[in-house]
mmCIF file of C-alpha atoms and ligand atoms in Angstrom:
data_model
loop_
_atom_site.group_PDB
_atom_site.id
_atom_site.type_symbol
_atom_site.label_atom_id
_atom_site.label_comp_id
_atom_site.label_asym_id
_atom_site.label_seq_id
_atom_site.Cartn_x
_atom_site.Cartn_y
_atom_site.Cartn_z
ATOM 1 C CA MET A 201 -2.338 22.655 0.776
ATOM 2 C CA GLN A 202 -2.580 25.055 -2.105
ATOM 3 C CA ASP A 203 0.466 25.009 -4.356
ATOM 4 C CA THR A 204 1.734 27.260 -7.112
ATOM 5 C CA THR A 205 -0.440 25.430 -9.667
ATOM 6 C CA SER A 206 -3.739 25.658 -7.709
ATOM 7 C CA PRO A 207 -6.377 27.391 -9.838
ATOM 8 C CA LEU A 208 -7.851 30.685 -8.640
ATOM 9 C CA ARG A 209 -11.322 30.040 -7.273
ATOM 10 C CA ARG A 210 -11.897 33.069 -5.082
ATOM 11 C CA SER A 211 -15.351 33.823 -6.476
ATOM 12 C CA VAL A 212 -17.522 30.967 -7.727
ATOM 13 C CA LEU A 213 -20.846 32.333 -8.980
ATOM 14 C CA TYR A 214 -24.014 30.274 -9.377
ATOM 15 C CA VAL A 215 -25.942 31.314 -12.471
ATOM 16 C CA PRO A 216 -29.395 29.768 -12.930
ATOM 17 C CA ALA A 217 -29.432 28.141 -16.388
ATOM 18 C CA SER A 218 -33.066 29.214 -16.770
ATOM 19 C CA ASN A 219 -32.381 32.926 -16.246
ATOM 20 C CA ASP A 220 -31.632 34.650 -19.573
ATOM 21 C CA LYS A 221 -30.649 37.963 -17.982
ATOM 22 C CA ALA A 222 -28.195 36.283 -15.632
ATOM 23 C CA LEU A 223 -26.726 34.215 -18.480
ATOM 24 C CA ALA A 224 -26.270 37.329 -20.598
ATOM 25 C CA LYS A 225 -24.479 39.058 -17.753
ATOM 26 C CA CYS A 226 -22.054 36.384 -16.649
ATOM 27 C CA ALA A 227 -19.371 36.803 -19.359
ATOM 28 C CA SER A 228 -18.838 40.410 -18.272
ATOM 29 C CA LEU A 229 -18.314 39.511 -14.612
ATOM 30 C CA ALA A 230 -14.949 39.181 -12.872
ATOM 31 C CA CYS A 231 -15.630 35.909 -11.081
ATOM 32 C CA ASP A 232 -13.057 33.106 -11.260
ATOM 33 C CA THR A 233 -15.620 30.356 -11.881
ATOM 34 C CA VAL A 234 -19.232 30.181 -13.029
ATOM 35 C CA ILE A 235 -21.448 27.299 -11.935
ATOM 36 C CA PHE A 236 -24.382 27.047 -14.321
ATOM 37 C CA ASP A 237 -27.142 25.603 -12.199
ATOM 38 C CA LEU A 238 -29.648 23.046 -13.425
ATOM 39 C CA GLU A 239 -30.565 21.992 -9.866
ATOM 40 C CA ASP A 240 -32.111 24.088 -7.089
ATOM 41 C CA ALA A 241 -32.263 27.367 -9.028
ATOM 42 C CA VAL A 242 -34.421 25.772 -11.767
ATOM 43 C CA ALA A 243 -38.069 24.840 -11.152
ATOM 44 C CA PRO A 244 -38.986 21.222 -12.055
ATOM 45 C CA GLU A 245 -41.165 22.216 -15.026
ATOM 46 C CA ARG A 246 -38.357 24.336 -16.495
ATOM 47 C CA LYS A 247 -35.586 21.708 -16.361
ATOM 48 C CA PRO A 248 -35.754 20.589 -20.035
ATOM 49 C CA ALA A 249 -35.870 24.201 -21.291
ATOM 50 C CA ALA A 250 -32.972 25.155 -18.994
ATOM 51 C CA ARG A 251 -30.803 22.317 -20.391
ATOM 52 C CA GLU A 252 -31.548 23.432 -23.938
ATOM 53 C CA ARG A 253 -30.883 27.078 -23.104
ATOM 54 C CA LEU A 254 -27.566 26.171 -21.500
ATOM 55 C CA ARG A 255 -26.478 24.171 -24.564
ATOM 56 C CA GLU A 256 -27.343 27.078 -26.865
ATOM 57 C CA PHE A 257 -25.766 29.657 -24.607
ATOM 58 C CA LEU A 258 -22.445 27.895 -24.077
ATOM 59 C CA ALA A 259 -22.101 27.142 -27.788
ATOM 60 C CA GLY A 260 -22.461 30.871 -28.567
ATOM 61 C CA ASP A 261 -20.382 34.027 -28.147
ATOM 62 C CA GLY A 262 -21.544 34.660 -24.571
ATOM 63 C CA ARG A 263 -19.580 31.776 -23.079
ATOM 64 C CA PRO A 264 -17.497 33.209 -20.220
ATOM 65 C CA GLY A 265 -13.719 32.897 -20.460
ATOM 66 C CA CYS A 266 -13.390 31.708 -16.866
ATOM 67 C CA GLU A 267 -13.663 28.195 -15.453
ATOM 68 C CA VAL A 268 -17.068 26.711 -16.339
ATOM 69 C CA VAL A 269 -18.849 24.181 -14.128
ATOM 70 C CA VAL A 270 -22.377 22.781 -14.514
ATOM 71 C CA ARG A 271 -24.390 21.691 -11.490
ATOM 72 C CA ILE A 272 -26.675 18.824 -12.404
ATOM 73 C CA ASN A 273 -29.518 17.231 -10.457
ATOM 74 C CA ALA A 274 -28.603 14.109 -8.484
ATOM 75 C CA LEU A 275 -27.984 11.182 -10.831
ATOM 76 C CA GLY A 276 -30.618 9.155 -8.993
ATOM 77 C CA SER A 277 -33.282 11.815 -9.639
ATOM 78 C CA GLU A 278 -35.597 11.872 -12.648
ATOM 79 C CA TRP A 279 -33.481 14.626 -14.251
ATOM 80 C CA GLY A 280 -29.983 13.378 -13.446
ATOM 81 C CA THR A 281 -29.059 11.413 -16.566
ATOM 82 C CA GLU A 282 -30.420 14.014 -19.004
ATOM 83 C CA ASP A 283 -28.571 16.703 -17.072
ATOM 84 C CA LEU A 284 -25.317 14.768 -17.225
ATOM 85 C CA LEU A 285 -25.686 14.332 -20.987
ATOM 86 C CA ALA A 286 -26.380 18.049 -21.388
ATOM 87 C CA ALA A 287 -23.442 18.963 -19.144
ATOM 88 C CA ARG A 288 -21.056 16.668 -21.010
ATOM 89 C CA ALA A 289 -22.175 18.218 -24.314
ATOM 90 C CA VAL A 290 -21.228 21.771 -23.287
ATOM 91 C CA LYS A 291 -17.575 20.817 -22.621
ATOM 92 C CA PRO A 292 -17.347 22.124 -19.069
ATOM 93 C CA ASP A 293 -14.254 22.141 -16.887
ATOM 94 C CA GLY A 294 -16.254 20.503 -14.149
ATOM 95 C CA ILE A 295 -19.597 18.952 -13.253
ATOM 96 C CA LEU A 296 -20.918 19.636 -9.757
ATOM 97 C CA LEU A 297 -22.771 16.753 -8.119
ATOM 98 C CA PRO A 298 -25.368 17.752 -5.521
ATOM 99 C CA LYS A 299 -26.491 15.711 -2.493
ATOM 100 C CA VAL A 300 -23.407 13.501 -2.530
ATOM 101 C CA ASN A 301 -23.644 11.050 0.378
ATOM 102 C CA GLY A 302 -20.476 9.017 -0.099
ATOM 103 C CA PRO A 303 -17.753 7.953 -2.557
ATOM 104 C CA ARG A 304 -20.191 5.676 -4.456
ATOM 105 C CA ASP A 305 -22.066 8.727 -5.814
ATOM 106 C CA ILE A 306 -18.841 10.098 -7.259
ATOM 107 C CA LEU A 307 -17.661 6.779 -8.689
ATOM 108 C CA ASP A 308 -21.073 6.293 -10.364
ATOM 109 C CA ALA A 309 -20.865 9.721 -12.000
ATOM 110 C CA ASP A 310 -17.290 8.979 -13.048
ATOM 111 C CA ALA A 311 -18.373 5.717 -14.696
ATOM 112 C CA ALA A 312 -21.343 7.416 -16.398
ATOM 113 C CA LEU A 313 -19.017 10.077 -17.840
ATOM 114 C CA ASP A 314 -16.639 7.371 -19.089
ATOM 115 C CA GLU A 315 -19.577 5.690 -20.819
ATOM 116 C CA MET A 316 -20.341 9.015 -22.500
ATOM 117 C CA ASP A 317 -16.690 9.232 -23.634
ATOM 118 C CA ALA A 318 -16.216 12.436 -21.682
ATOM 119 C CA PRO A 319 -12.553 13.489 -21.722
ATOM 120 C CA ARG A 320 -10.672 12.955 -18.470
ATOM 121 C CA SER A 321 -10.163 16.729 -18.343
ATOM 122 C CA VAL A 322 -13.817 17.025 -17.263
ATOM 123 C CA LYS A 323 -13.563 16.968 -13.468
ATOM 124 C CA LEU A 324 -16.153 16.199 -10.826
ATOM 125 C CA TRP A 325 -16.968 18.565 -8.011
ATOM 126 C CA ALA A 326 -18.928 17.319 -5.000
ATOM 127 C CA MET A 327 -21.377 19.234 -2.822
ATOM 128 C CA ILE A 328 -20.987 18.487 0.850
ATOM 129 C CA GLU A 329 -24.508 19.291 1.980
ATOM 130 C CA THR A 330 -25.872 16.193 3.698
ATOM 131 C CA ALA A 331 -25.114 14.848 7.173
ATOM 132 C CA ARG A 332 -23.986 11.582 5.567
ATOM 133 C CA ALA A 333 -21.521 13.413 3.356
ATOM 134 C CA VAL A 334 -20.010 15.031 6.440
ATOM 135 C CA LEU A 335 -19.700 11.604 8.100
ATOM 136 C CA ASN A 336 -18.106 10.237 4.911
ATOM 137 C CA LEU A 337 -15.702 13.103 4.271
ATOM 138 C CA GLY A 338 -12.661 10.851 4.685
ATOM 139 C CA PRO A 339 -13.619 8.238 2.041
ATOM 140 C CA ILE A 340 -14.917 10.977 -0.289
ATOM 141 C CA ALA A 341 -11.670 12.955 -0.082
ATOM 142 C CA GLU A 342 -9.606 9.773 -0.561
ATOM 143 C CA LEU A 343 -10.851 9.789 -4.163
ATOM 144 C CA GLY A 344 -8.782 12.903 -4.704
ATOM 145 C CA GLN A 345 -5.673 10.722 -4.323
ATOM 146 C CA ASN A 346 -6.908 8.267 -6.924
ATOM 147 C CA PRO A 347 -5.668 9.396 -10.342
ATOM 148 C CA ALA A 348 -8.407 7.302 -11.987
ATOM 149 C CA ALA A 349 -11.158 9.313 -10.267
ATOM 150 C CA ARG A 350 -12.101 12.742 -11.565
ATOM 151 C CA LEU A 351 -12.785 14.384 -8.215
ATOM 152 C CA ALA A 352 -11.240 17.874 -8.061
ATOM 153 C CA CYS A 353 -13.176 20.019 -5.629
ATOM 154 C CA LEU A 354 -15.497 20.018 -2.593
ATOM 155 C CA VAL A 355 -18.196 22.683 -2.271
ATOM 156 C CA ALA A 356 -19.989 23.400 1.001
ATOM 157 C CA GLY A 357 -23.780 23.423 0.818
ATOM 158 C CA THR A 358 -24.555 25.147 4.088
ATOM 159 C CA ASN A 359 -28.246 25.881 3.358
ATOM 160 C CA ASP A 360 -29.028 22.201 2.856
ATOM 161 C CA LEU A 361 -26.898 21.149 5.825
ATOM 162 C CA ALA A 362 -28.763 23.627 8.035
ATOM 163 C CA ARG A 363 -32.104 22.348 6.726
ATOM 164 C CA GLU A 364 -31.265 18.683 7.293
ATOM 165 C CA THR A 365 -29.617 19.027 10.687
ATOM 166 C CA GLY A 366 -31.675 21.846 12.169
ATOM 167 C CA MET A 367 -28.391 23.644 12.827
ATOM 168 C CA SER A 368 -28.616 27.437 12.837
ATOM 169 C CA LEU A 369 -26.471 29.460 10.438
ATOM 170 C CA ALA A 370 -26.542 32.350 12.929
ATOM 171 C CA PRO A 371 -24.650 33.917 14.545
ATOM 172 C CA GLU A 372 -21.695 33.996 12.147
ATOM 173 C CA ARG A 373 -22.075 30.254 11.376
ATOM 174 C CA GLY A 374 -20.616 29.336 14.769
ATOM 175 C CA TYR A 375 -22.376 25.957 14.966
ATOM 176 C CA MET A 376 -21.513 25.058 11.378
ATOM 177 C CA THR A 377 -17.836 25.972 11.679
ATOM 178 C CA PRO A 378 -16.548 22.612 13.014
ATOM 179 C CA PHE A 379 -18.005 20.845 9.964
ATOM 180 C CA LEU A 380 -16.619 23.431 7.572
ATOM 181 C CA LEU A 381 -13.185 22.925 9.117
ATOM 182 C CA GLN A 382 -13.587 19.157 8.781
ATOM 183 C CA MET A 383 -14.319 19.688 5.112
ATOM 184 C CA VAL A 384 -11.211 21.818 4.613
ATOM 185 C CA MET A 385 -9.117 19.180 6.397
ATOM 186 C CA ALA A 386 -10.516 16.344 4.271
ATOM 187 C CA GLY A 387 -10.168 18.345 1.063
ATOM 188 C CA ARG A 388 -6.544 19.141 1.742
ATOM 189 C CA ALA A 389 -5.820 15.502 2.639
ATOM 190 C CA GLY A 390 -7.218 14.571 -0.777
ATOM 191 C CA SER A 391 -5.426 17.415 -2.633
ATOM 192 C CA LEU A 392 -8.827 18.847 -3.558
ATOM 193 C CA GLY A 393 -10.049 22.403 -3.949
ATOM 194 C CA VAL A 394 -12.387 23.552 -1.152
ATOM 195 C CA ILE A 395 -15.033 26.232 -1.664
ATOM 196 C CA ASP A 396 -17.229 27.686 1.070
ATOM 197 C CA GLY A 397 -21.043 27.882 0.956
ATOM 198 C CA VAL A 398 -23.188 30.845 -0.079
ATOM 199 C CA ALA A 399 -24.303 33.872 1.942
ATOM 200 C CA ASN A 400 -28.014 34.375 1.281
ATOM 201 C CA ASP A 401 -28.187 38.047 2.311
ATOM 202 C CA PHE A 402 -26.619 39.442 -0.843
ATOM 203 C CA ARG A 403 -27.379 43.068 0.037
ATOM 204 C CA ASP A 404 -25.307 43.045 3.265
ATOM 205 C CA LEU A 405 -21.840 43.253 1.746
ATOM 206 C CA GLU A 406 -20.189 44.226 5.014
ATOM 207 C CA ALA A 407 -21.275 40.980 6.675
ATOM 208 C CA PHE A 408 -20.362 39.181 3.462
ATOM 209 C CA GLY A 409 -16.818 40.599 3.532
ATOM 210 C CA ARG A 410 -16.426 39.314 7.104
ATOM 211 C CA ALA A 411 -17.746 35.883 6.092
ATOM 212 C CA CYS A 412 -15.177 35.748 3.264
ATOM 213 C CA GLN A 413 -12.353 36.656 5.645
ATOM 214 C CA ASP A 414 -13.489 33.915 8.056
ATOM 215 C CA ALA A 415 -13.650 31.425 5.191
ATOM 216 C CA ARG A 416 -10.161 32.325 4.068
ATOM 217 C CA ALA A 417 -8.863 31.997 7.625
ATOM 218 C CA MET A 418 -10.445 28.516 7.755
ATOM 219 C CA GLY A 419 -8.439 27.561 4.672
ATOM 220 C CA PHE A 420 -11.056 27.734 1.910
ATOM 221 C CA ASP A 421 -9.917 28.676 -1.614
ATOM 222 C CA GLY A 422 -12.958 30.836 -2.186
ATOM 223 C CA LYS A 423 -16.672 31.242 -1.734
ATOM 224 C CA THR A 424 -19.719 30.263 -3.738
ATOM 225 C CA LEU A 425 -21.815 33.300 -4.619
ATOM 226 C CA ILE A 426 -25.390 33.964 -5.660
ATOM 227 C CA HIS A 427 -25.193 37.579 -6.844
ATOM 228 C CA PRO A 428 -22.716 39.668 -8.909
ATOM 229 C CA ALA A 429 -22.394 42.197 -6.056
ATOM 230 C CA GLN A 430 -20.587 39.519 -4.034
ATOM 231 C CA ILE A 431 -17.780 39.054 -6.591
ATOM 232 C CA GLY A 432 -15.664 42.106 -5.672
ATOM 233 C CA PRO A 433 -15.622 41.439 -1.912
ATOM 234 C CA ALA A 434 -14.823 37.736 -2.455
ATOM 235 C CA ASN A 435 -12.012 38.495 -4.911
ATOM 236 C CA ALA A 436 -10.550 41.013 -2.466
ATOM 237 C CA ALA A 437 -10.813 38.812 0.626
ATOM 238 C CA PHE A 438 -9.299 35.684 -0.956
ATOM 239 C CA ALA A 439 -6.424 37.551 -2.626
ATOM 240 C CA PRO A 440 -3.064 37.910 -0.874
ATOM 241 C CA GLN A 441 -3.115 41.162 1.113
ATOM 242 C CA PRO A 442 -0.350 43.787 0.569
ATOM 243 C CA THR A 443 1.226 43.063 3.986
ATOM 244 C CA GLU A 444 1.287 39.329 3.186
ATOM 245 C CA VAL A 445 2.949 39.999 -0.182
ATOM 246 C CA ALA A 446 5.583 42.202 1.468
ATOM 247 C CA GLU A 447 6.262 39.538 4.097
ATOM 248 C CA ALA A 448 6.477 36.788 1.469
ATOM 249 C CA ARG A 449 8.979 38.831 -0.573
ATOM 250 C CA ALA A 450 11.090 39.372 2.543
ATOM 251 C CA ILE A 451 11.158 35.599 3.214
ATOM 252 C CA VAL A 452 12.151 34.774 -0.379
ATOM 253 C CA ALA A 453 14.864 37.461 -0.305
ATOM 254 C CA ALA A 454 16.207 36.242 3.058
ATOM 255 C CA PHE A 455 16.562 32.623 1.888
ATOM 256 C CA ALA A 456 18.293 33.836 -1.296
ATOM 257 C CA LEU A 457 21.135 35.407 0.720
ATOM 258 C CA PRO A 458 24.380 33.394 0.291
ATOM 259 C CA GLU A 459 24.661 32.798 4.044
ATOM 260 C CA ASN A 460 21.133 31.311 4.200
ATOM 261 C CA ARG A 461 21.118 29.193 1.034
ATOM 262 C CA GLU A 462 21.900 25.989 2.858
ATOM 263 C CA ARG A 463 20.037 26.671 6.077
ATOM 264 C CA GLY A 464 16.725 25.052 7.020
ATOM 265 C CA ALA A 465 15.662 27.732 9.499
ATOM 266 C CA ILE A 466 16.643 31.373 9.767
ATOM 267 C CA SER A 467 15.770 34.328 11.936
ATOM 268 C CA LEU A 468 13.854 37.148 10.264
ATOM 269 C CA GLU A 469 12.788 40.222 12.221
ATOM 270 C CA GLY A 470 12.704 38.268 15.456
ATOM 271 C CA ARG A 471 10.803 35.272 14.062
ATOM 272 C CA MET A 472 11.908 31.788 13.121
ATOM 273 C CA VAL A 473 11.327 31.173 9.418
ATOM 274 C CA GLU A 474 11.666 27.676 7.990
ATOM 275 C CA ARG A 475 11.730 26.303 4.462
ATOM 276 C CA LEU A 476 8.014 25.484 4.772
ATOM 277 C CA HIS A 477 7.451 29.232 5.150
ATOM 278 C CA LEU A 478 9.493 29.744 1.994
ATOM 279 C CA ASP A 479 7.170 27.302 0.167
ATOM 280 C CA MET A 480 4.145 29.166 1.530
ATOM 281 C CA ALA A 481 5.649 32.516 0.504
ATOM 282 C CA GLN A 482 6.296 31.238 -3.031
ATOM 283 C CA THR A 483 2.723 29.937 -3.305
ATOM 284 C CA LEU A 484 1.307 33.232 -2.085
ATOM 285 C CA LEU A 485 3.446 35.212 -4.555
ATOM 286 C CA ALA A 486 2.380 32.902 -7.393
ATOM 287 C CA ARG A 487 -1.266 33.557 -6.482
ATOM 288 C CA ALA A 488 -0.642 37.313 -6.365
ATOM 289 C CA ARG A 489 0.988 37.110 -9.835
ATOM 290 C CA ALA A 490 -1.886 35.016 -11.217
ATOM 291 C CA ILE A 491 -4.387 37.597 -9.976
ATOM 292 C CA GLU A 492 -2.351 40.431 -11.466
ATOM 293 C CA GLU A 493 -2.141 38.645 -14.837
ATOM 294 C CA LYS A 494 -5.882 38.015 -14.775
ATOM 295 C CA GLN A 495 -6.555 41.703 -14.236
ATOM 296 C CA GLN A 496 -4.441 42.793 -17.233
HETATM 297 O O1 1VU B 789 -28.249 44.421 -14.493
HETATM 298 P P1 1VU B 789 -29.212 43.439 -15.074
HETATM 299 O O2 1VU B 789 -30.650 43.816 -14.832
HETATM 300 O O3 1VU B 789 -28.897 43.080 -16.493
HETATM 301 O O4 1VU B 789 -28.975 42.058 -14.263
HETATM 302 C C1 1VU B 789 -29.445 41.872 -12.923
HETATM 303 C C2 1VU B 789 -29.521 40.386 -12.695
HETATM 304 O O5 1VU B 789 -30.013 39.679 -13.797
HETATM 305 C C3 1VU B 789 -28.053 40.059 -12.473
HETATM 306 N N1 1VU B 789 -27.888 38.867 -11.638
HETATM 307 C C4 1VU B 789 -27.064 37.868 -11.975
HETATM 308 N N2 1VU B 789 -26.267 37.678 -13.031
HETATM 309 C C5 1VU B 789 -25.544 36.528 -13.070
HETATM 310 N N3 1VU B 789 -25.609 35.607 -12.068
HETATM 311 C C6 1VU B 789 -26.401 35.769 -11.007
HETATM 312 N N4 1VU B 789 -26.453 34.834 -10.046
HETATM 313 C C7 1VU B 789 -27.176 36.946 -10.912
HETATM 314 N N5 1VU B 789 -28.032 37.431 -9.990
HETATM 315 C C8 1VU B 789 -28.452 38.599 -10.448
HETATM 316 O O6 1VU B 789 -27.515 41.177 -11.772
HETATM 317 C C9 1VU B 789 -28.327 42.342 -12.004
HETATM 318 C C10 1VU B 789 -28.812 42.855 -10.674
HETATM 319 O O7 1VU B 789 -29.638 41.860 -10.089
HETATM 320 P P2 1VU B 789 -30.673 42.233 -8.929
HETATM 321 O O8 1VU B 789 -29.954 42.898 -7.820
HETATM 322 O O9 1VU B 789 -31.816 42.977 -9.509
HETATM 323 O O10 1VU B 789 -31.119 40.827 -8.402
HETATM 324 P P3 1VU B 789 -32.305 39.941 -8.910
HETATM 325 O O11 1VU B 789 -33.532 40.333 -8.131
HETATM 326 O O12 1VU B 789 -32.404 39.959 -10.397
HETATM 327 O O13 1VU B 789 -31.859 38.495 -8.473
HETATM 328 C C11 1VU B 789 -31.686 38.111 -7.115
HETATM 329 C C12 1VU B 789 -31.550 36.590 -7.095
HETATM 330 C C13 1VU B 789 -31.165 36.146 -5.700
HETATM 331 C C14 1VU B 789 -32.913 35.969 -7.457
HETATM 332 C C15 1VU B 789 -30.442 36.190 -8.133
HETATM 333 O O14 1VU B 789 -29.278 36.833 -7.759
HETATM 334 C C16 1VU B 789 -30.242 34.718 -8.320
HETATM 335 O O15 1VU B 789 -31.057 34.033 -8.944
HETATM 336 N N6 1VU B 789 -29.118 34.212 -7.821
HETATM 337 C C17 1VU B 789 -28.715 32.838 -8.009
HETATM 338 C C18 1VU B 789 -29.600 31.891 -7.237
HETATM 339 C C19 1VU B 789 -29.078 30.496 -7.376
HETATM 340 O O16 1VU B 789 -28.391 30.164 -8.330
HETATM 341 N N7 1VU B 789 -29.446 29.655 -6.432
HETATM 342 C C20 1VU B 789 -28.989 28.276 -6.412
HETATM 343 C C21 1VU B 789 -27.581 28.164 -5.972
HETATM 344 S S1 1VU B 789 -27.341 28.503 -4.282
HETATM 345 C C22 1VU B 789 -27.522 27.033 -3.539
HETATM 346 O O17 1VU B 789 -28.093 26.114 -4.070
HETATM 347 C C23 1VU B 789 -26.891 26.845 -2.228
HETATM 348 C C24 1VU B 789 -25.929 25.731 -2.280
#
């Protein structure tokens, strides 16, 4: 479950490392995380230039103040090792591994980063976008419980999953939902962050808002985004809502009453409220405070 120290990752924006205009824009955007992409958003012939551009850009004044992640090409691909070196050099918070099939892919990246003397603060994020990754969610998420492994977050890759399986993303991702829920379950078992996949139709913000609400109800921390217009709706949907904040305050206040201090369960407005609800209320209020502080 999320706790009071879980980072805010409501809006996680992909920015193609080869797109100068997008790079220039990203520091002014209100997303919680930027993923600089060296993989699918960059054409094969532009990979070396994109790596160089990313190095230059992140060493300069335009570096965004938010969490910075770099998505590399798969380590087994012709670009993987050069990408990992470039990613390590830009001191990211995380490195996103695409096409992960099982725990071995993560352990290999971990070992390669150790060989490059990357600090342990550089975390690994794993894309769950192959059928094998879905089958291996348990062993992948187990790495989250291993303090020696760097795994911090799972990211759904619904476009690739749909391509590989033939599963439709319409209507409302109904067929994909069981696998997304499996991913949330595995991620939570491994104390990992869990971020939902992208919505391709970036002009339909109404549908996007609904998709964010569904993702939040499934338990995701946030959503990966492809366009700046998606940031506002994602930030709004994954933030505690005013009614939730009011309810959380009421729970905290009720447990603080002298007569309830030593009770495990109390009655509040006709509902049973237990100490687990108090924990949840405190987490929600901490998230609301973190969002407020970020906006100041
Ligand atoms: O206002 P300006 O003209 O200065 O800027 C444009 C545009 O450059 C900028 N913008 C972005 N800035 C940062 N990050 C982005 N991802 C981004 N996208 C656009 O916003 C201003 C308005 O843009 P626009 O409405 O004119 O849109 P464009 O036609 O420029 O771009 C649309 C696409 C879809 C091509 C663009 O948003 C994009 O490249 N998005 C990211 C694609 C990507 O990273 N794909 C790979 C990850 S998704 C995946 O692999 C699934 C797992």
